[in-house]
Coordinates of C-alpha atoms and ligand atoms in Angstrom, one line a residue:
M1 CA 30.9 71.9 24.8
T2 CA 32.2 74.9 26.8
D3 CA 33.2 78.3 25.4
L4 CA 36.7 77.0 25.3
R5 CA 37.9 77.2 21.8
V6 CA 41.5 76.7 20.7
R7 CA 43.0 76.5 17.3
I8 CA 46.1 75.9 15.2
A9 CA 46.7 78.1 12.3
P10 CA 49.4 76.5 10.1
S11 CA 50.9 78.3 7.2
P12 CA 51.0 75.8 4.3
T13 CA 54.4 76.8 3.0
G14 CA 56.5 73.6 3.3
T15 CA 56.8 70.3 5.0
V16 CA 54.9 69.4 8.2
H17 CA 57.4 70.6 10.9
L18 CA 57.5 68.7 14.2
G19 CA 57.0 72.1 15.9
L20 CA 53.6 72.4 14.3
C21 CA 52.8 68.9 15.3
R22 CA 53.6 69.6 18.9
T23 CA 51.6 72.9 18.9
A24 CA 48.6 71.0 17.3
L25 CA 48.9 68.2 19.9
F26 CA 49.0 70.6 22.9
N27 CA 46.0 72.6 21.7
W28 CA 44.1 69.5 20.8
A29 CA 44.7 67.8 24.1
Y30 CA 43.7 71.0 25.9
A31 CA 40.4 71.1 24.1
R32 CA 39.8 67.3 24.3
G33 CA 40.5 67.2 28.1
R34 CA 38.1 70.0 28.8
G35 CA 35.2 69.5 26.4
G36 CA 36.3 72.5 24.3
A37 CA 36.5 72.8 20.5
F38 CA 39.7 72.4 18.5
I39 CA 39.7 74.4 15.2
L40 CA 42.1 74.2 12.3
R41 CA 42.5 77.3 10.2
V42 CA 44.8 77.5 7.3
E43 CA 46.9 80.7 7.3
D44 CA 47.7 81.0 3.6
T45 CA 48.1 84.8 3.6
D46 CA 51.5 84.4 2.0
R47 CA 50.2 83.7 -1.4
T48 CA 53.5 83.2 -3.0
R49 CA 54.7 80.6 -0.6
S50 CA 51.5 78.8 0.2
T51 CA 50.7 75.7 -1.8
A52 CA 47.7 73.3 -1.9
E53 CA 50.1 70.4 -1.7
S54 CA 51.6 71.6 1.6
E55 CA 48.1 72.2 3.0
E56 CA 47.1 68.6 2.0
K57 CA 50.3 67.3 3.7
I58 CA 49.5 69.2 6.9
L59 CA 46.0 67.8 7.1
E60 CA 47.2 64.3 6.3
G61 CA 50.0 64.6 8.9
L62 CA 47.7 65.7 11.6
R63 CA 45.2 63.0 10.8
W64 CA 48.0 60.4 10.8
L65 CA 49.0 61.6 14.3
G66 CA 45.4 60.9 15.4
I67 CA 44.5 64.6 15.8
D68 CA 41.0 65.5 14.7
W69 CA 39.4 68.9 14.5
D70 CA 35.9 70.0 15.2
E71 CA 35.9 72.8 12.6
G72 CA 38.2 73.4 9.7
P73 CA 39.0 72.2 6.2
G74 CA 37.3 68.9 5.4
V75 CA 34.8 69.2 8.2
G76 CA 33.4 72.7 7.8
G77 CA 31.8 74.5 10.7
P78 CA 29.8 77.6 11.7
H79 CA 32.7 80.0 11.0
E80 CA 33.5 79.0 7.4
P81 CA 35.6 79.5 5.4
Y82 CA 38.6 78.1 7.4
R83 CA 41.1 79.1 4.8
Q84 CA 42.4 82.6 5.5
S85 CA 42.7 83.7 1.8
E86 CA 39.0 83.2 1.4
R87 CA 38.2 85.6 4.2
S88 CA 39.4 88.8 2.5
D89 CA 36.0 90.5 2.6
A90 CA 35.8 90.2 6.4
H91 CA 39.4 91.4 6.7
A92 CA 38.7 94.5 4.5
L93 CA 35.8 95.4 6.8
V94 CA 37.9 95.3 9.9
A95 CA 40.7 97.3 8.2
A96 CA 38.2 100.0 7.3
E97 CA 36.9 100.0 10.9
V98 CA 40.4 100.4 12.4
L99 CA 41.2 103.2 10.0
A100 CA 37.9 105.0 10.7
S101 CA 38.4 104.8 14.4
G102 CA 41.9 106.4 14.0
H103 CA 43.7 103.3 15.4
A104 CA 45.3 102.9 12.0
Y105 CA 46.5 105.4 9.4
R106 CA 47.5 105.3 5.7
C107 CA 51.2 105.6 5.0
F108 CA 52.2 106.8 1.6
C109 CA 55.9 106.5 2.0
T110 CA 57.5 104.9 -1.0
P111 CA 59.7 101.8 -0.7
E112 CA 62.6 104.0 -1.8
R113 CA 62.1 106.4 1.1
L114 CA 61.8 103.5 3.5
D115 CA 65.0 102.0 2.1
E116 CA 66.9 105.3 2.6
L117 CA 65.5 105.6 6.1
R118 CA 66.6 102.1 7.0
A119 CA 70.1 102.6 5.5
A120 CA 70.5 105.9 7.4
Q121 CA 69.4 104.3 10.7
E122 CA 71.7 101.3 10.1
A123 CA 74.6 103.6 9.4
K124 CA 74.0 105.3 12.8
K125 CA 73.8 101.8 14.3
E126 CA 70.2 102.4 15.3
T127 CA 67.5 99.7 15.1
P128 CA 65.6 100.2 11.8
R129 CA 62.1 101.5 12.4
Y130 CA 59.5 103.6 10.8
D131 CA 59.8 107.3 11.6
Q132 CA 56.0 107.8 11.7
H133 CA 56.3 110.2 8.8
C134 CA 52.6 109.8 7.8
R135 CA 51.2 109.3 11.2
D136 CA 49.8 112.8 11.5
L137 CA 48.7 113.3 8.0
D138 CA 45.5 115.3 7.8
P139 CA 42.7 112.7 7.4
G140 CA 41.1 114.7 4.5
E141 CA 44.4 114.7 2.6
S142 CA 44.9 111.0 3.3
D143 CA 41.4 110.2 1.9
R144 CA 42.1 112.4 -1.2
R145 CA 45.4 110.8 -1.9
A146 CA 43.9 107.3 -1.5
A147 CA 40.9 108.2 -3.7
A148 CA 43.4 109.4 -6.4
G149 CA 44.9 105.9 -6.3
E150 CA 48.2 106.7 -4.6
A151 CA 49.8 103.5 -3.3
H152 CA 49.9 103.2 0.4
V153 CA 50.0 100.7 3.3
L154 CA 47.9 100.7 6.4
R155 CA 49.8 101.0 9.7
F156 CA 48.6 100.5 13.2
R157 CA 49.0 103.6 15.4
V158 CA 50.9 102.2 18.4
P159 CA 50.0 104.4 21.4
E160 CA 52.5 105.3 24.1
G161 CA 52.7 103.0 27.1
E162 CA 53.2 99.3 27.6
T163 CA 51.3 96.1 27.1
L164 CA 51.3 93.4 29.7
V165 CA 50.9 89.9 28.4
R166 CA 49.8 87.4 31.1
D167 CA 51.2 84.3 29.4
L168 CA 50.1 81.0 30.8
V169 CA 53.5 79.5 30.2
R170 CA 55.9 82.4 30.6
G171 CA 54.1 84.4 33.3
D172 CA 53.8 88.2 33.0
V173 CA 55.7 89.7 30.1
R174 CA 55.8 93.5 29.7
F175 CA 56.3 95.1 26.3
D176 CA 57.3 98.8 26.1
H177 CA 55.5 100.4 23.2
G178 CA 58.6 102.4 22.5
E179 CA 60.0 99.2 21.1
I180 CA 57.1 98.5 18.8
D181 CA 56.9 100.0 15.4
D182 CA 53.7 101.3 13.8
W183 CA 53.3 97.9 12.2
I184 CA 51.8 97.3 8.8
M185 CA 48.3 95.8 8.7
V186 CA 47.7 95.9 5.0
R187 CA 50.4 96.0 2.4
R188 CA 50.6 98.2 -0.8
T189 CA 49.3 95.2 -2.8
G190 CA 46.2 95.1 -0.6
A191 CA 47.4 91.9 1.0
P192 CA 46.9 91.8 4.8
T193 CA 49.7 90.8 7.2
Y194 CA 49.7 87.9 9.6
N195 CA 49.4 90.1 12.8
F196 CA 46.3 91.7 11.4
V197 CA 44.4 88.8 10.0
V198 CA 45.2 86.4 12.9
V199 CA 43.3 88.8 15.1
C200 CA 40.4 89.2 12.7
D201 CA 40.0 85.4 12.4
D202 CA 40.6 84.6 16.0
I203 CA 37.8 87.1 16.9
D204 CA 35.4 85.7 14.2
M205 CA 36.1 82.2 15.3
R206 CA 35.6 83.0 19.0
I207 CA 39.0 81.7 20.0
S208 CA 39.4 81.7 23.7
H209 CA 43.0 80.5 24.1
V210 CA 46.0 80.9 21.8
F211 CA 48.8 78.4 22.3
R212 CA 51.6 78.7 19.8
G213 CA 55.4 78.7 19.5
E214 CA 57.5 81.1 21.4
E215 CA 58.7 82.7 18.2
H216 CA 55.3 84.5 18.1
L217 CA 55.7 86.1 21.6
V218 CA 57.1 89.3 19.9
N219 CA 53.9 89.5 17.9
T220 CA 51.6 89.2 20.8
P221 CA 51.7 92.9 22.0
K222 CA 50.8 94.0 18.5
Q223 CA 47.9 91.7 18.5
V224 CA 46.8 92.6 22.0
L225 CA 46.8 96.3 20.9
L226 CA 44.6 95.5 17.9
Y227 CA 42.1 93.6 20.1
G228 CA 41.9 96.7 22.3
A229 CA 41.5 99.0 19.3
L230 CA 38.6 96.8 18.2
G231 CA 37.1 96.9 21.7
R232 CA 37.6 93.2 22.1
E233 CA 39.0 91.2 24.9
A234 CA 42.2 89.4 23.8
P235 CA 42.2 85.6 24.2
A236 CA 44.5 83.9 26.8
F237 CA 48.0 83.3 25.5
G238 CA 50.5 80.5 26.1
H239 CA 53.8 80.4 24.2
L240 CA 55.3 77.0 24.0
P241 CA 59.1 76.8 24.4
L242 CA 61.3 76.4 21.3
M243 CA 62.3 73.0 20.3
L244 CA 66.1 72.9 20.4
G245 CA 68.6 70.7 18.7
T246 CA 71.2 69.0 20.7
D247 CA 73.4 72.0 20.0
R248 CA 70.8 74.0 21.9
K249 CA 69.9 76.1 18.9
K250 CA 66.5 76.2 17.4
L251 CA 65.7 72.7 15.9
S252 CA 66.6 72.9 12.2
K253 CA 67.6 70.7 9.3
R254 CA 71.2 71.4 10.3
T255 CA 71.0 69.1 13.3
G256 CA 68.5 66.5 12.2
D257 CA 65.2 65.9 10.5
T258 CA 62.4 68.3 11.4
A259 CA 59.6 67.1 9.2
L260 CA 57.1 64.6 10.3
G261 CA 57.3 62.8 7.0
D262 CA 61.0 62.0 7.6
Y263 CA 60.2 60.2 10.9
I264 CA 57.3 58.3 9.3
A265 CA 59.6 57.2 6.4
K266 CA 62.2 56.0 8.9
G267 CA 59.5 54.0 10.6
Y268 CA 59.0 55.5 14.0
P269 CA 55.6 54.2 15.2
R270 CA 52.8 56.8 15.5
E271 CA 52.5 56.2 19.3
A272 CA 56.2 56.9 19.8
I273 CA 56.1 60.1 17.7
V274 CA 53.1 61.4 19.7
N275 CA 54.6 60.3 23.0
F276 CA 57.9 62.0 22.1
L277 CA 56.2 65.2 21.0
C278 CA 54.3 65.4 24.3
L279 CA 57.7 65.4 26.1
Q280 CA 58.8 68.5 24.2
G281 CA 58.2 71.0 26.9
W282 CA 55.9 69.0 29.1
A283 CA 56.3 66.1 31.5
L284 CA 53.8 63.7 33.0
D285 CA 55.2 63.5 36.5
G286 CA 58.9 64.1 36.0
E287 CA 59.6 60.3 35.9
T288 CA 57.2 58.5 33.6
E289 CA 58.3 59.0 30.0
V290 CA 56.2 56.4 28.4
F291 CA 52.5 57.0 28.3
D292 CA 49.6 56.9 25.8
T293 CA 47.7 59.7 24.2
E294 CA 44.7 59.2 26.5
T295 CA 46.9 59.8 29.6
F296 CA 48.3 62.9 28.0
V297 CA 44.8 64.3 27.2
K298 CA 43.7 63.6 30.8
S299 CA 46.8 65.1 32.4
F300 CA 47.8 68.0 30.1
D301 CA 47.6 71.5 31.4
I302 CA 49.1 74.5 29.7
T303 CA 50.3 75.9 33.0
D304 CA 52.6 72.8 33.4
V305 CA 54.4 73.6 30.2
Q306 CA 58.0 74.6 30.9
K307 CA 59.5 77.9 29.9
A308 CA 63.0 76.7 29.0
G309 CA 63.7 75.4 25.5
A310 CA 62.9 71.8 25.0
V311 CA 65.9 69.8 23.8
F312 CA 65.1 67.3 21.1
D313 CA 67.1 64.2 22.0
P314 CA 67.3 61.9 18.9
K315 CA 68.7 59.1 21.0
K316 CA 65.8 59.2 23.4
F317 CA 63.4 59.3 20.4
L318 CA 65.0 56.2 19.0
W319 CA 64.8 54.4 22.3
L320 CA 61.2 55.3 22.6
S321 CA 60.6 54.0 19.2
G322 CA 62.1 50.6 19.9
D323 CA 60.3 50.4 23.3
T324 CA 57.0 51.2 21.6
I325 CA 57.6 48.5 19.0
R326 CA 58.3 45.9 21.7
R327 CA 55.0 46.7 23.4
M328 CA 52.8 46.5 20.3
P329 CA 50.4 43.6 19.9
I330 CA 51.7 41.4 17.1
G331 CA 48.7 42.0 14.8
E332 CA 49.1 45.8 15.2
L333 CA 52.8 45.5 14.5
L334 CA 52.1 43.6 11.3
T335 CA 49.7 46.2 10.1
A336 CA 52.1 49.0 10.9
V337 CA 55.0 47.4 9.0
T338 CA 53.0 46.3 6.0
P339 CA 53.7 49.6 4.1
Y340 CA 57.4 49.2 4.6
L341 CA 57.3 45.6 3.3
E342 CA 55.2 46.7 0.4
A343 CA 57.5 49.6 -0.4
A344 CA 60.4 47.1 -0.5
G345 CA 58.4 45.0 -3.0
M346 CA 58.2 42.0 -0.6
V347 CA 54.5 41.7 -0.1
N348 CA 51.1 43.0 -0.9
P349 CA 48.3 43.3 1.7
S350 CA 46.3 40.3 0.2
G351 CA 49.5 38.2 0.4
I352 CA 49.6 39.0 4.1
A353 CA 46.0 38.3 4.6
A354 CA 46.4 34.8 3.0
Q355 CA 49.3 33.9 5.3
R356 CA 48.7 35.9 8.4
P357 CA 50.0 33.4 11.0
W358 CA 53.2 33.0 9.0
F359 CA 53.7 36.8 8.9
E360 CA 52.9 37.1 12.6
Q361 CA 55.6 34.5 13.4
L362 CA 58.0 36.4 11.2
M363 CA 57.3 39.5 13.2
E364 CA 57.6 37.9 16.5
G365 CA 61.3 37.2 16.0
E366 CA 62.0 40.7 14.9
Q367 CA 59.9 42.6 17.4
E368 CA 62.6 42.4 20.0
R369 CA 65.4 43.5 17.7
I370 CA 64.2 46.5 15.7
E371 CA 64.0 50.1 16.8
L372 CA 62.4 51.3 13.5
F373 CA 60.0 49.7 11.1
S374 CA 62.3 50.6 8.3
E375 CA 64.9 48.2 9.6
L376 CA 62.6 45.3 8.9
P377 CA 62.7 44.8 5.1
G378 CA 66.5 44.4 5.2
R379 CA 66.3 41.9 8.1
V380 CA 63.6 39.7 6.6
R381 CA 64.8 39.9 3.0
P382 CA 66.0 36.2 2.8
F383 CA 62.4 34.9 3.5
F384 CA 61.2 36.6 0.3
E385 CA 64.0 35.5 -2.0
A386 CA 63.9 32.7 -4.5
D387 CA 65.1 29.6 -2.7
D388 CA 67.7 28.7 -5.3
A389 CA 69.1 32.3 -5.5
V390 CA 69.4 33.6 -1.9
T391 CA 71.8 36.5 -1.8
Y392 CA 74.9 35.5 0.2
E393 CA 76.5 38.4 2.0
E394 CA 80.2 38.3 1.9
A395 CA 80.7 37.8 5.6
A396 CA 78.2 34.9 5.6
E397 CA 79.9 33.2 2.8
K398 CA 83.3 33.7 4.3
N399 CA 82.1 32.1 7.6
A400 CA 80.6 29.2 5.7
R401 CA 83.8 28.5 3.7
K402 CA 85.9 28.3 6.9
H403 CA 84.6 24.8 7.3
E404 CA 86.1 22.2 5.0
A405 CA 83.4 19.6 5.4
R406 CA 80.6 22.1 4.9
A407 CA 78.9 20.3 2.0
E408 CA 78.9 17.0 3.9
H409 CA 77.5 18.5 7.0
L410 CA 74.8 20.3 5.1
S411 CA 73.8 17.2 3.2
A412 CA 73.8 15.1 6.4
F413 CA 71.8 17.8 8.2
L414 CA 69.2 17.9 5.4
E415 CA 68.6 14.1 5.9
W416 CA 68.1 14.7 9.6
L417 CA 65.7 17.5 8.8
E418 CA 63.7 15.3 6.4
E419 CA 63.4 12.7 9.2
R420 CA 62.3 15.3 11.7
S421 CA 59.6 16.4 9.3
E422 CA 58.4 12.9 8.8
A423 CA 58.3 12.4 12.5
G424 CA 56.2 15.6 12.8
E425 CA 59.0 17.3 14.9
F426 CA 59.2 20.6 13.3
E427 CA 58.6 23.0 16.1
T428 CA 61.2 25.7 16.6
S429 CA 62.2 24.6 20.1
E430 CA 62.5 21.0 19.2
L431 CA 64.6 21.8 16.1
S432 CA 66.9 24.1 18.0
A433 CA 67.6 21.6 20.7
G434 CA 67.8 18.8 18.1
M435 CA 70.3 20.7 16.1
K436 CA 72.6 21.2 19.0
A437 CA 72.5 17.5 19.9
W438 CA 73.2 16.7 16.2
V439 CA 76.4 18.8 16.3
K440 CA 77.5 17.3 19.6
E441 CA 76.9 13.7 18.6
R442 CA 79.3 14.2 15.7
G443 CA 81.9 15.7 18.0
L444 CA 81.8 19.0 16.1
K445 CA 81.8 22.6 17.3
F446 CA 78.6 24.5 16.7
P447 CA 79.9 26.9 13.9
A448 CA 80.9 23.8 11.8
L449 CA 77.2 23.3 11.0
F450 CA 75.6 26.6 12.0
Q451 CA 77.8 28.9 9.8
P452 CA 77.3 27.0 6.5
L453 CA 73.6 26.4 7.4
R454 CA 73.0 30.1 8.2
C455 CA 74.6 31.0 4.9
A456 CA 72.5 28.5 3.1
L457 CA 69.2 29.5 4.6
T458 CA 69.6 33.2 5.0
G459 CA 72.8 34.4 3.3
M460 CA 73.4 36.5 6.4
P461 CA 76.2 36.2 8.9
G462 CA 73.9 36.5 11.9
G463 CA 70.3 37.0 12.8
R464 CA 67.4 35.1 14.3
D465 CA 67.5 31.7 15.7
L466 CA 68.1 29.0 13.1
G467 CA 65.4 26.7 14.4
D468 CA 63.0 29.6 13.9
C469 CA 64.3 30.2 10.3
I470 CA 63.7 26.5 9.5
T471 CA 60.1 26.5 10.7
L472 CA 59.5 29.8 8.9
L473 CA 60.8 28.4 5.7
G474 CA 59.4 24.9 5.9
L475 CA 61.0 21.7 4.8
E476 CA 60.7 22.2 1.1
R477 CA 62.2 25.7 1.0
C478 CA 65.0 24.5 3.3
R479 CA 65.7 21.6 1.1
T480 CA 66.1 23.8 -2.0
R481 CA 68.2 26.3 -0.1
I482 CA 70.5 23.6 1.4
Q483 CA 70.9 21.8 -1.9
A484 CA 71.7 25.1 -3.7
A485 CA 74.3 25.8 -1.0
V486 CA 75.9 22.4 -1.4
S487 CA 76.7 23.3 -5.0
R488 CA 77.2 27.1 -4.5
L489 CA 79.7 26.7 -1.6
I490 CA 82.0 24.2 -3.3
Ligands
LIG501 N1 50.6 80.9 10.8 C1 51.3 81.1 12.0 C2 52.4 80.0 12.1 O1 52.3 79.0 11.4 C3 50.3 80.9 13.2 C4 50.7 81.6 14.4 C5 49.6 81.7 15.4 O2 49.2 80.6 15.9 O3 49.1 82.7 15.7 O4 53.3 80.1 12.8

């Protein structure tokens, strides 16, 4: 291991956002590609919005994506605890240090005074900011008032000048301190703020590189100033471009799903989700869009990340999903779709284990046709229905009924099928060719047999090759279905 240490610091306040997944992936790949460490720290400073459930979902989501962490919840590590709310003692020590060194001061302004100040500034069309009322309070008086229990916040004393952030993605970004408020480190309730604790924890955890979403760029000068006040070198920063919807606005619920869980539920394969996330602000060579995680880890560098917003293209995502499905080994595909078949009440894993070749054959026919796993239960439904009660879709039944002699054709075809079975000719290709010959010999058009037969066997107006359906169902099930159709389609 090198001294390279990166981290993600998710706030467990909701669903697992794709932006978080991408940030995690980029940090993880950076560490994995360079022998560094990847740390997961839960930033649950917002006690009212943080929930254990959300934290669990985040950990589960990252694991699902194949992202593992060297230190953090569940695995421990030398810098425990990895949950920010459990690190309050360490935070309090740092707050006292910054106050004692004069880089921070107590502000006793009441919320009412601050409200009035803001209202007055807004009325004058000025940007609301703290007027530094308490900045030059005599330290003795400040100590006395605090000792007497007067409510206060702790503010960082922003010096004059500017901060230069050498961002590994965005290049040099300058921040004029005139634009930065004396920001709050610790609230009246004693609760620390994000900008304060993130620095405390990143120092304690020896973080060398901070890669996070661009929305945090505005926070970076505040954090850099705090590192300076503590006599510490700031880590290297890289701010990842925003993920934009097709309307070029920040990706949000408005334009599509943003939660990892939504995409899992829809049945995007894991490999497709990871591949697609890699493309959100990074490219392999400008041409190759399909690659595996190993290639990403080997090739990823933070300096290759683009500055411009990454447009999240749902059509491309869907295409990538279908493409990934088509490239999956059949056994893997079967494992991946099992939860969807189970959720639809069609199978259980032991049922699959007992009939694995049959299930693989079932998948083979669908692999070319689906873009999402979730399409599968609807498509294979007929194979899991009772043979005498297949659901006939309206269009399928209408097609079947177009043919006057449907019952005769079905009965005659069943006889032929029985003979084929006796002769041991029940392979899909033999059946498909034989069926066509059967139709021609009788001087019929294909739909005269195929439409009633499709309705009888699947109840659907279209779908996979009929020969394939017959082999999947087997003679007995076909017999029951055809006999049922003869009476049902009268
Ligand atoms: N808790 C912050 C977030 O979820 C972390 C920001 C950071 O990485 O510094 O956005």
